[in-house]
Coordinates of C-alpha atoms in Angstrom, one line a residue:
M1 CA -11.5 -2.1 -1.7
P2 CA -10.6 0.7 -4.1
T3 CA -7.6 -0.2 -6.2
I4 CA -5.2 2.7 -6.4
L5 CA -2.6 1.2 -8.8
T6 CA -1.9 -2.0 -10.7
I7 CA 1.7 -2.6 -11.6
H8 CA 3.1 -5.9 -13.1
G9 CA 0.1 -7.8 -11.6
C10 CA 0.5 -6.2 -8.2
R11 CA -2.7 -4.6 -7.0
F12 CA -2.2 -1.6 -4.6
Y13 CA -5.3 -0.9 -2.6
F14 CA -6.9 0.4 0.6
Y15 CA -9.9 -1.1 2.3
S16 CA -12.9 1.2 1.9
N17 CA -13.2 1.8 5.7
E18 CA -9.5 2.8 6.1
G19 CA -8.2 6.2 6.8
S20 CA -8.6 6.1 10.5
T21 CA -6.4 8.2 12.6
I22 CA -5.4 5.1 14.5
E23 CA -3.1 3.8 11.8
P24 CA -0.6 5.8 9.8
C25 CA -0.9 6.0 6.0
H26 CA -0.4 2.6 4.5
I27 CA -1.2 0.4 1.4
H28 CA -2.1 -3.2 0.9
V29 CA -0.6 -5.1 -2.0
Q30 CA -1.9 -8.4 -3.6
K31 CA -0.5 -10.5 -6.4
G32 CA -1.7 -14.1 -6.7
N33 CA -1.7 -15.6 -3.2
G34 CA 0.8 -13.0 -2.0
L35 CA -0.3 -10.3 0.4
A36 CA 1.6 -7.4 2.0
K37 CA 1.0 -4.3 3.9
Y38 CA 3.4 -1.3 3.8
W39 CA 3.5 1.8 5.9
I40 CA 3.9 4.8 3.8
E41 CA 4.3 7.3 6.6
P42 CA 6.4 8.2 8.5
T43 CA 8.7 6.1 6.3
I44 CA 8.1 3.4 3.7
S45 CA 8.5 0.1 5.6
L46 CA 7.1 -3.4 5.4
C47 CA 4.4 -4.1 8.1
D48 CA 3.5 -7.6 7.2
S49 CA 3.7 -10.1 4.2
I50 CA 2.6 -13.5 3.2
N51 CA 3.8 -15.5 0.2
F52 CA 6.0 -12.8 -1.3
S53 CA 9.7 -13.5 -1.9
K54 CA 12.4 -11.0 -0.9
S55 CA 12.8 -9.9 -4.5
E56 CA 9.1 -9.3 -4.9
L57 CA 9.0 -7.3 -1.7
K58 CA 11.9 -5.2 -2.9
F59 CA 10.1 -4.6 -6.2
I60 CA 6.9 -3.6 -4.3
K61 CA 8.8 -1.2 -2.1
K62 CA 10.4 0.4 -5.1
Q63 CA 6.9 0.9 -6.7
I64 CA 5.7 2.5 -3.5
E65 CA 8.7 4.8 -3.4
E66 CA 8.1 5.8 -7.0
N67 CA 4.3 6.4 -6.5
K68 CA 4.4 7.7 -3.0
D69 CA 2.6 11.0 -3.9
I70 CA -0.2 9.2 -5.7
L71 CA -0.7 6.8 -2.8
K72 CA -0.6 9.5 -0.1
E73 CA -3.1 11.6 -2.1
A74 CA -5.5 8.6 -2.3
W75 CA -5.1 8.0 1.4
E76 CA -5.9 11.7 2.2
N77 CA -9.0 11.5 -0.1
V78 CA -10.2 8.6 2.0
Q79 CA -9.6 10.7 5.1
L80 CA -11.7 13.6 3.7
R81 CA -14.7 11.4 2.9
K82 CA -15.0 10.4 6.6

């Protein structure tokens, strides 16, 4: 599970076998016992979450928006390795 970013204790990562054409570009986020998955494409949106508050999810989405280019580039690099 390569970590792409760590911001304020939130770990943004992909699973090493991701990058399939079946799912659009997305990112997983973990902090403590909180887990979330956000779609990055076609628009940034929450797919699923466990144990994150609304304010934490809002913070995470903001971080994804601010780092969208980095996250998309990492996703594309996973695609190229397949």
